[in-house]
Coordinates of C-alpha atoms (C1' of nucleotides) in Angstrom, one line a residue:
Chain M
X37 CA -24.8 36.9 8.0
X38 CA -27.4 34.4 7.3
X39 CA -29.8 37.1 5.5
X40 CA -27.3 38.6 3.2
X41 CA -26.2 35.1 1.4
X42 CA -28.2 33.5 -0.7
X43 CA -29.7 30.0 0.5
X44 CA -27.8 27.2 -0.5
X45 CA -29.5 25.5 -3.8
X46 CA -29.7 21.9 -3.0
X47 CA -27.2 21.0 -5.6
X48 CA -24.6 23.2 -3.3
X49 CA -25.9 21.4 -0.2
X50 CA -24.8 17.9 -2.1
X51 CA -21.6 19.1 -3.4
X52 CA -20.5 20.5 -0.4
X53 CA -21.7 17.4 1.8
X54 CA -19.9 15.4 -0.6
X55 CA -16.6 17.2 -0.2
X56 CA -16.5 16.3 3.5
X57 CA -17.3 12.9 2.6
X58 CA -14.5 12.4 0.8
X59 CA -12.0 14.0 2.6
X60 CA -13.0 11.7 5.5
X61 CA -12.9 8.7 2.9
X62 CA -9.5 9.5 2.0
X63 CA -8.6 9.4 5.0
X64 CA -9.9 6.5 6.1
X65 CA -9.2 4.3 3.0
X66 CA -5.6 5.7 3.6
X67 CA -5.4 5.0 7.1
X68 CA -6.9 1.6 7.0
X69 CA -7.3 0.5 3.3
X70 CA -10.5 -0.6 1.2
X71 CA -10.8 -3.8 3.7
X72 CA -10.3 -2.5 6.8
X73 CA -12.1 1.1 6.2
X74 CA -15.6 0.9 7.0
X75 CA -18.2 2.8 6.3
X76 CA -19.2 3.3 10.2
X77 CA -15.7 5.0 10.4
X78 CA -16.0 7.2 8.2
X79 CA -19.3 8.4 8.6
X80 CA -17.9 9.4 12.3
X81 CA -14.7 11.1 10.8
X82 CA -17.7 13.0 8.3
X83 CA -19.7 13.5 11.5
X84 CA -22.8 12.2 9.8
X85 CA -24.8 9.4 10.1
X86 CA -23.9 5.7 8.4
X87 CA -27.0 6.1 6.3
X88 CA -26.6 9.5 4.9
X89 CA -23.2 8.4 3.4
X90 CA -25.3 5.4 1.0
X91 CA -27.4 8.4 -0.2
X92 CA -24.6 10.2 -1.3
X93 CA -22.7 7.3 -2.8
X94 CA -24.5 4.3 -3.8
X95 CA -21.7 1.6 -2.6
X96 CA -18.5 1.8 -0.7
X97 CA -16.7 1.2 -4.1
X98 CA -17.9 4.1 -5.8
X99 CA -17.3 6.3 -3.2
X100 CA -13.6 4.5 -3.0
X101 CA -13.2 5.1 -6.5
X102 CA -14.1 8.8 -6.5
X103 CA -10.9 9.1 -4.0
X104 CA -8.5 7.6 -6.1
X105 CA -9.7 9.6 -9.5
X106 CA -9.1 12.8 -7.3
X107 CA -5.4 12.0 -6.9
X108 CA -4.8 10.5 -9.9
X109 CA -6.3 14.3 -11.6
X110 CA -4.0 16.1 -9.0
X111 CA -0.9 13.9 -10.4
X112 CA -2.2 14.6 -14.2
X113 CA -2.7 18.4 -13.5
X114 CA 1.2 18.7 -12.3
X115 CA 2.3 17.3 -15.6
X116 CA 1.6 20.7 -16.8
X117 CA 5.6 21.6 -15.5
X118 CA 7.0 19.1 -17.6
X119 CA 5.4 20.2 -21.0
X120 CA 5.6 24.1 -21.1
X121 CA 9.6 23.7 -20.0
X122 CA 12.6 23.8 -23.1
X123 CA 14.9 22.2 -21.5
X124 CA 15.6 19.1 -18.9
X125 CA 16.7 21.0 -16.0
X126 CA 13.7 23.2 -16.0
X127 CA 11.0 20.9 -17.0
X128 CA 11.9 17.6 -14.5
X129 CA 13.3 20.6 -12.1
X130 CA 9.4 21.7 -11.8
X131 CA 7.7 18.5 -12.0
X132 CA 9.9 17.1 -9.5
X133 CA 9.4 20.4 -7.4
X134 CA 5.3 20.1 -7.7
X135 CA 5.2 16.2 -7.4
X136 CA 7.0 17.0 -3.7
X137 CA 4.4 19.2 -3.4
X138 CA 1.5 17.2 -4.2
X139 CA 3.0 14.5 -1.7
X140 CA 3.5 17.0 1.3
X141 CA -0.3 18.3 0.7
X142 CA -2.0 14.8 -0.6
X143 CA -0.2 12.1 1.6
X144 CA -3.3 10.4 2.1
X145 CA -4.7 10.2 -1.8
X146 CA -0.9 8.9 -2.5
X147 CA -1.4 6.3 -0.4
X148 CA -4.8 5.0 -1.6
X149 CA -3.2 5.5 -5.1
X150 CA -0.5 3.0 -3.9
X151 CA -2.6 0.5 -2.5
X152 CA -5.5 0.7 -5.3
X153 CA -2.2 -0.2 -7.8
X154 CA -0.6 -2.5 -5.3
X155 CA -3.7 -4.6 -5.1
X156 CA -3.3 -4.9 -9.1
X157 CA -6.0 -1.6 -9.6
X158 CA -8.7 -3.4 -9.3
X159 CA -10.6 -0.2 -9.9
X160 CA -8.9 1.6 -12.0
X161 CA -7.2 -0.3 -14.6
X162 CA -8.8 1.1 -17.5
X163 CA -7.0 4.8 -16.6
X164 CA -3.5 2.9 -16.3
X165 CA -4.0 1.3 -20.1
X166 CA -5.0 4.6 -21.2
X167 CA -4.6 8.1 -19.8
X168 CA -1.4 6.9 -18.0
X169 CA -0.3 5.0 -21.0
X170 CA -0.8 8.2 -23.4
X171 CA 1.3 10.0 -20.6
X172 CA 4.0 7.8 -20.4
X173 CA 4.4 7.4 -23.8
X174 CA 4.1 11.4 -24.3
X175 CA 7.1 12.4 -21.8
X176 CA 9.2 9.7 -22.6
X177 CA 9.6 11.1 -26.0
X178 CA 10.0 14.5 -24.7
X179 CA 12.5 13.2 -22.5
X180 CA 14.2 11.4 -25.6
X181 CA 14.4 14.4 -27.7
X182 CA 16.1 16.5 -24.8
X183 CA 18.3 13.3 -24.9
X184 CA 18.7 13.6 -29.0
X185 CA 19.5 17.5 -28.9
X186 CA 22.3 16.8 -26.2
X187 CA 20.8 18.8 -23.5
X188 CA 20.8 15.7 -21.2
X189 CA 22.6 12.8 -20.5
X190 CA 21.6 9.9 -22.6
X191 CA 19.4 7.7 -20.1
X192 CA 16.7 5.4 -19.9
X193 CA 13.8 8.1 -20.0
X194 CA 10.8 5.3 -19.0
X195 CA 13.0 4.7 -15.9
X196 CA 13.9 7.9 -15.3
X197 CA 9.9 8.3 -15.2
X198 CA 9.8 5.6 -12.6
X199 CA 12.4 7.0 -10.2
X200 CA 10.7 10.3 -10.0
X201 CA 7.4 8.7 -9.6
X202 CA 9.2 6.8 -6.8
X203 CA 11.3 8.7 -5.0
X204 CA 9.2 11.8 -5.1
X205 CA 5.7 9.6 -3.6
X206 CA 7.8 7.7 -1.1
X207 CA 7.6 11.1 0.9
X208 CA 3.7 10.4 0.9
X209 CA 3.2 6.9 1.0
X210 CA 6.2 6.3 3.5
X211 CA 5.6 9.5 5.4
X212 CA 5.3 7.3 8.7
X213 CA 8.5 5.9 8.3
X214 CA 10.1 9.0 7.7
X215 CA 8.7 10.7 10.7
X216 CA 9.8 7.9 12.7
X217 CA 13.2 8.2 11.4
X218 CA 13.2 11.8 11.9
X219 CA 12.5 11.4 15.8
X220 CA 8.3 10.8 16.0
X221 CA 7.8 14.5 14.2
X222 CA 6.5 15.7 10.5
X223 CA 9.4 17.4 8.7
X224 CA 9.6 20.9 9.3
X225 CA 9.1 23.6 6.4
X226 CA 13.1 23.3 6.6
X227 CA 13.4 19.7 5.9
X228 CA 11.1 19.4 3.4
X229 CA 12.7 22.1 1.7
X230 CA 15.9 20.3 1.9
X231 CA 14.3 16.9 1.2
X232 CA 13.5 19.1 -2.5
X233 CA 16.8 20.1 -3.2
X234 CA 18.3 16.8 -2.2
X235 CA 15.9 15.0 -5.3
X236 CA 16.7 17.7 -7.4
X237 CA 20.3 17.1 -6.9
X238 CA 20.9 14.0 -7.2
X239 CA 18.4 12.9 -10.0
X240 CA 19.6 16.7 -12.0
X241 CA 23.3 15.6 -11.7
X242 CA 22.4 11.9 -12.5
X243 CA 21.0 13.1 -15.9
X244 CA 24.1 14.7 -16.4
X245 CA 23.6 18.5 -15.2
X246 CA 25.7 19.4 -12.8
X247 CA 24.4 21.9 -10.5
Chain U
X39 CA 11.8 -43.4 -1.7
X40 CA 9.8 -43.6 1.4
X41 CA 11.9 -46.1 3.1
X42 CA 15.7 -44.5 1.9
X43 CA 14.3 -41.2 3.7
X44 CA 14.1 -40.6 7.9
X45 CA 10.3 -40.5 8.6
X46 CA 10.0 -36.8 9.1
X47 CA 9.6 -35.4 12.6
X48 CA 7.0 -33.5 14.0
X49 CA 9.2 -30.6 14.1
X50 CA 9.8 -30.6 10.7
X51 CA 6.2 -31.6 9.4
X52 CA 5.4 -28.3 11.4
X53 CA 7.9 -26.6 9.8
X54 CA 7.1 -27.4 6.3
X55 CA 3.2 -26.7 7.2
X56 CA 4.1 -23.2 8.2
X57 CA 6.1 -22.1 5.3
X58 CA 3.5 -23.5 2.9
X59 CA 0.9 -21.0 4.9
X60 CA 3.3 -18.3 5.0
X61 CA 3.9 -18.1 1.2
X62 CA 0.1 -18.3 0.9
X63 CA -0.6 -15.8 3.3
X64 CA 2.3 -13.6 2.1
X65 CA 0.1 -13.4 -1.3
X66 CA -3.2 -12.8 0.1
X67 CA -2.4 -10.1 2.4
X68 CA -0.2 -8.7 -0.6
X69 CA -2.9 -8.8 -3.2
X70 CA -6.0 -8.0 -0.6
X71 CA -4.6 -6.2 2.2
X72 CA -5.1 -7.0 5.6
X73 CA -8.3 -6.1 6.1
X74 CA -9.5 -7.6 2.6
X75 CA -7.2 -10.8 3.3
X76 CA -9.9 -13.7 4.9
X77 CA -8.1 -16.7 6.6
X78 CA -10.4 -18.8 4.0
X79 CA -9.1 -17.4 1.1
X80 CA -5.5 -18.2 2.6
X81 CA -6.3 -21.8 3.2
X82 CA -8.0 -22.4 0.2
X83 CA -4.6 -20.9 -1.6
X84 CA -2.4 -23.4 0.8
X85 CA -4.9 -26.0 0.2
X86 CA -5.7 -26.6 3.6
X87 CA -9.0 -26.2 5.9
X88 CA -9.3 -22.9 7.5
X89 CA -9.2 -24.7 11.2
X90 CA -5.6 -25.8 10.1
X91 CA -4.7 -22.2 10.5
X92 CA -5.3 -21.8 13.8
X93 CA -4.1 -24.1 14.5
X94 CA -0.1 -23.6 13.0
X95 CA -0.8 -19.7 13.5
X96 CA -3.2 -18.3 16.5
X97 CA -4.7 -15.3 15.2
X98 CA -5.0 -13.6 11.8
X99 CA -2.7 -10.7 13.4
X100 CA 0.4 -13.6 14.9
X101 CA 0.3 -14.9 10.7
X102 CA 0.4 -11.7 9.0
X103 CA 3.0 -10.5 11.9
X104 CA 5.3 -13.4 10.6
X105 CA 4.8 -12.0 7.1
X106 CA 6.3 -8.8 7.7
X107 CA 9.4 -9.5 9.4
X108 CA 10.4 -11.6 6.7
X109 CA 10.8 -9.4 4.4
X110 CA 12.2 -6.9 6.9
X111 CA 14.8 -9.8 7.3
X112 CA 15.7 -10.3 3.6
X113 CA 16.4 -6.6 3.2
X114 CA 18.8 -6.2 6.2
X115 CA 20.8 -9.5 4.7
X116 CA 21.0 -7.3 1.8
X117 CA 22.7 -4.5 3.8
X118 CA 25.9 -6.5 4.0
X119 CA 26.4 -5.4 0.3
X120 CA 27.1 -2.3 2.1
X121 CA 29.4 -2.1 4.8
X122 CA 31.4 -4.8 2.8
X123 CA 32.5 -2.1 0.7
X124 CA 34.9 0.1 0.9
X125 CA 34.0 2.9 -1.7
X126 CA 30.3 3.8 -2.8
X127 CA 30.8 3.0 -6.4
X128 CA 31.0 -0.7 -5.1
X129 CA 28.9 -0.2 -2.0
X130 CA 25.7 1.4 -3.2
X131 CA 26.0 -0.4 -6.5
X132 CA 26.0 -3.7 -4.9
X133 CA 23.1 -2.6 -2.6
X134 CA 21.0 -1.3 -5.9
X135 CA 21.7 -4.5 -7.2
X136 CA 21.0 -6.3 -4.2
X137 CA 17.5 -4.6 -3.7
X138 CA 16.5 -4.8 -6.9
X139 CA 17.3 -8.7 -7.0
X140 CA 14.8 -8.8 -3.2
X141 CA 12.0 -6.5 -5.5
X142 CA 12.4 -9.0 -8.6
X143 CA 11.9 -12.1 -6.3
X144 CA 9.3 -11.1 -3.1
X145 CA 7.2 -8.5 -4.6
X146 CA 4.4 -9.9 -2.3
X147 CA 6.9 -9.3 0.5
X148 CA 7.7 -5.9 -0.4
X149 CA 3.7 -4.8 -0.5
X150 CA 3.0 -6.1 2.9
X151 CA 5.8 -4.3 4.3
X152 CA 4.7 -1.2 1.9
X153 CA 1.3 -1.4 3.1
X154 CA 2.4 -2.0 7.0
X155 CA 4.1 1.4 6.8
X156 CA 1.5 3.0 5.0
X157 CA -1.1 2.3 8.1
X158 CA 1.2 3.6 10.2
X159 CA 2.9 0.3 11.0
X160 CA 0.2 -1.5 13.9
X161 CA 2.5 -4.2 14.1
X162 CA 5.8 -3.6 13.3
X163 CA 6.6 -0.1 14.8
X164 CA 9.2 -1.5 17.5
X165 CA 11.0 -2.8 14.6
X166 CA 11.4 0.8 12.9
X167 CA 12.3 2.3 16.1
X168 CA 14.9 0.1 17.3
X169 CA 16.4 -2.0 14.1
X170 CA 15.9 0.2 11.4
X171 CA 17.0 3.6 13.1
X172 CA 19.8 2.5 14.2
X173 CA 20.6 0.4 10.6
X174 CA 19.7 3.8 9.1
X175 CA 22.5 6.1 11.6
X176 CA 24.9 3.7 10.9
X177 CA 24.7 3.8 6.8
X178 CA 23.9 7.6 7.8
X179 CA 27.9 7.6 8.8
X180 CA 29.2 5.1 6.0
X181 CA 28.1 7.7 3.5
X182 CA 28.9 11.0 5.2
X183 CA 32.7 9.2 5.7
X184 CA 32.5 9.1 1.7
X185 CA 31.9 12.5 1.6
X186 CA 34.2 13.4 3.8
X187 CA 37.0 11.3 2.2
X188 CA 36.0 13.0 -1.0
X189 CA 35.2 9.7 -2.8
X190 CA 31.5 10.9 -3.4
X191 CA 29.8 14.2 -3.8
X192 CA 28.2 16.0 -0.8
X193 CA 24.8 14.9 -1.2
X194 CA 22.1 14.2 2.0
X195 CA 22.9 11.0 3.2
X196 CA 19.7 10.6 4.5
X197 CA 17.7 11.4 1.6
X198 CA 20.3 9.4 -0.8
X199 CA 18.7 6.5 1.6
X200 CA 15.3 7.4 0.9
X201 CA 15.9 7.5 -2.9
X202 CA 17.6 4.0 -2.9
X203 CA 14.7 2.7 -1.0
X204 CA 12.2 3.9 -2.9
X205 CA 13.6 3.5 -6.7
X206 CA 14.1 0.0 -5.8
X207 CA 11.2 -1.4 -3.8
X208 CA 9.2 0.8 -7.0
X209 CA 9.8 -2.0 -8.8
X210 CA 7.9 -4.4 -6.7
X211 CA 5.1 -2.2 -5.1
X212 CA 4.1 -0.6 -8.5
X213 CA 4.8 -3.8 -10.0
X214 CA 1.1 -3.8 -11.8
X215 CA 1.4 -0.5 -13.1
X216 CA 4.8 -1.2 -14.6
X217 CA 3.9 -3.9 -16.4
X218 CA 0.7 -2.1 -17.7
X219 CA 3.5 -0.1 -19.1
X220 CA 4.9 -3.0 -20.2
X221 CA 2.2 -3.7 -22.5
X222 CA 0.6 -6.0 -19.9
X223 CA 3.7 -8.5 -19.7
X224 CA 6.0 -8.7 -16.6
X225 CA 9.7 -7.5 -17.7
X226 CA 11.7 -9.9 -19.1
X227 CA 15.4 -10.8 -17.7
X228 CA 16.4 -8.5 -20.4
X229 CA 14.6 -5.4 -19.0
X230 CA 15.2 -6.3 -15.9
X231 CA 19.2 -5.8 -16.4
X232 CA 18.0 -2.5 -18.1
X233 CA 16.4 -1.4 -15.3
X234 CA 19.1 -2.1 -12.9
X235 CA 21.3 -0.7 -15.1
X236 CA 19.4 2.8 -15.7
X237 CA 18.8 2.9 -11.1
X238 CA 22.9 2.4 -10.8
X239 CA 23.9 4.8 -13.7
X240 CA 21.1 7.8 -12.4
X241 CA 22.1 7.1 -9.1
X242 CA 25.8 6.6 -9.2
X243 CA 25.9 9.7 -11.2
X244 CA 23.5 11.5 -9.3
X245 CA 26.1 11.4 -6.6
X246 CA 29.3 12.5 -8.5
X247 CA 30.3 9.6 -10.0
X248 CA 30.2 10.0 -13.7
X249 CA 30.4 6.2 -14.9
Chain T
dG259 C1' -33.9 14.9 2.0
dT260 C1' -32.4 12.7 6.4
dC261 C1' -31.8 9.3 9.9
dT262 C1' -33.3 5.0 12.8
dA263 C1' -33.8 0.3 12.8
dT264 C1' -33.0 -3.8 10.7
dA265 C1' -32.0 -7.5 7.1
dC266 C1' -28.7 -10.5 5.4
dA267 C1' -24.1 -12.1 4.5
dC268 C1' -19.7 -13.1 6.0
dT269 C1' -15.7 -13.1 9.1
dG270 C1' -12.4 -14.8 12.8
dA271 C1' -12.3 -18.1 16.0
dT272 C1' -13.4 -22.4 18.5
dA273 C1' -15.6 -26.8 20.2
dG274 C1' -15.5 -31.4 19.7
dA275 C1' -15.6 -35.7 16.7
dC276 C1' -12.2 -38.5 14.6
Chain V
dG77 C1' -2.8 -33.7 15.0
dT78 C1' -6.6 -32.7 11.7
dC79 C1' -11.0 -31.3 10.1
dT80 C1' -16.4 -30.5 10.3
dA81 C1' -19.8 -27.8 12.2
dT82 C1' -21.0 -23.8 14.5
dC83 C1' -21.1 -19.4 17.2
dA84 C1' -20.8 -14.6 18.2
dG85 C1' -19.7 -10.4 16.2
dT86 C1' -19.5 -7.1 12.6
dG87 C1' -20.0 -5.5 7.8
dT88 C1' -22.7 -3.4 3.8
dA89 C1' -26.8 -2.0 2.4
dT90 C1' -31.7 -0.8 2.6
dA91 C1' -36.7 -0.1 4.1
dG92 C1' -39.5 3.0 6.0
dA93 C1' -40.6 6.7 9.6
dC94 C1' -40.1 11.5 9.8

DNA sequence: GTCTATACACTGATAGAC
DNA sequence: GTCTATCAGTGTATAGAC
């Protein structure tokens, strides 16, 4: 089908190039972190050669850096649940429902998220003191109002923040523990199903909504 | 007091030599990873020639293998909180508590086991097959007793688990970004009760009992 | 635009003087 | 037991042929 498509344009050659780049670089940076990934390795994972990966992306730290803004835009995007809801049970229902999501489909741009913050985000400080910050700031006060018009239980919304951010990302950035706990295998469509209602539960109820 | 005081022994100069290269080490690889960890940057931080490394610790692997199962040490003392109980008000309270304590004092611990698991534990994959399975079935049964004596809602054991360990080692693996929240300033002893408090009320509630 | 060959720096580990 | 000097191996990045 070669005659019937239009050539490529060079700038769709780059972008899709770069695309296979990445996903290799996520992997790898996931895998094996910033020191231990090497740019050998995932050239090989990317099927191309070493060389062609420095003409993409000038240093390995941009192209790191490139992998962790992708997640970080995936996280952002999901935030969308929280804001268009009324109420609490809706609103952290959905954003804890999409976060699961985001960790079943993006385990391996969790993890380089956790290790790029664990490593005191050497990279990407500047998006923690301000994006993240204006976030934080934005849904606790959602979360305080739901708290002010009694339609939740009066708790700590910056550490209600934190436990969803935790609990729901552990799923990614522990997923190799958890598959060793459930027998060497990935959950099934099943478990990860019930591993959703079992956060809902627990963290709706401990806001104070019973099921 | 040199002469008051038993010349020490080999043994114990040893001893003393190690844990001064463990701590060291036990912040490199936290900060730097593995792979970004150099054995120079670990002497240098224990104030010792690099040579001296070898010579107390083989390889770079045998010293970061120590690392690890300390932590993984410290947090099955804390398990005691646990089976000492005999209702999960006090059990999982004391266990919050006692894991929040382990991610206020070894933070570096806790992100060199974090990162372990998140490369798909290389070294310490024996220990999550053998010690923490079975730690995990027998908590597994603890809780589902609860349940079945009616003296906590039926939530999934397992994934109650998941959320204690995650909430809680949160505080020390995400460390950074929480006290980017914090305005740049680690939490004070003050918002560190808070923050225990807020896990144990969420979670206690979460599971049916209102406080 | 793409890849081969290579420069240059740095790492883990060790030999050997003290 | 301890440290200086050094080696072999590997990493990022680039120069230059095609």
């Amino acid at each position: 089908m070669e005659d019937s498509a239009r050539p490529l344009t060079k700038k769709e050659i780059r972008r899709a190039r770069e695309r296979v780049i990445l996903e290799a670089a996520e992997k790898v940076f996931a895998e094996a972190g910033f020191g231990g990934a090497t740019m050998q390795l995932i050239a090989d994972m990317a099927g191309l050669p070493k060389a062609s990966l420095h003409y993409y992306f000038p240093t390995k730290e941009a192209l790191y850096r490139r992998v962790v803004q992708r997640i970080f835009d995936i996280w952002l995007e999901a935030a969308g649940s929280f804001d268009e809801a009324d109420g609490p049970a809706e609103g952290i229902g959905a954003y804890i429902d999409a976060k699961m999501e985001i960790s079943r489909r993006h385990r391996d741009g969790s993890k380089v998220w956790a290790a790029e913050v664990m490593h005191r985000a050497p990279v990407i400080q500047d998006y923690l003191e301000t994006t993240l910050a204006e976030w934080t700031e934005g849904r606790m006060s959602v979360i305080q109002r739901w708290i002010d018009e009694g339609k939740m239980a009066p708790v700590s919304p910056r550490h209600l923040l934190y436990m969803l951010w935790a609990t729901t990302q552990h799923y990614a950035d522990f997923s190799h523990q958890i598959e060793t706990l459930n027998g060497g295998e990935p959950l099934s469509d099943a478990q990860w199903d019930e591993a959703k209602a079992a956060v809902r539960q627990i963290v709706l109820r401990g806001i104070g909504l019973a099921p």
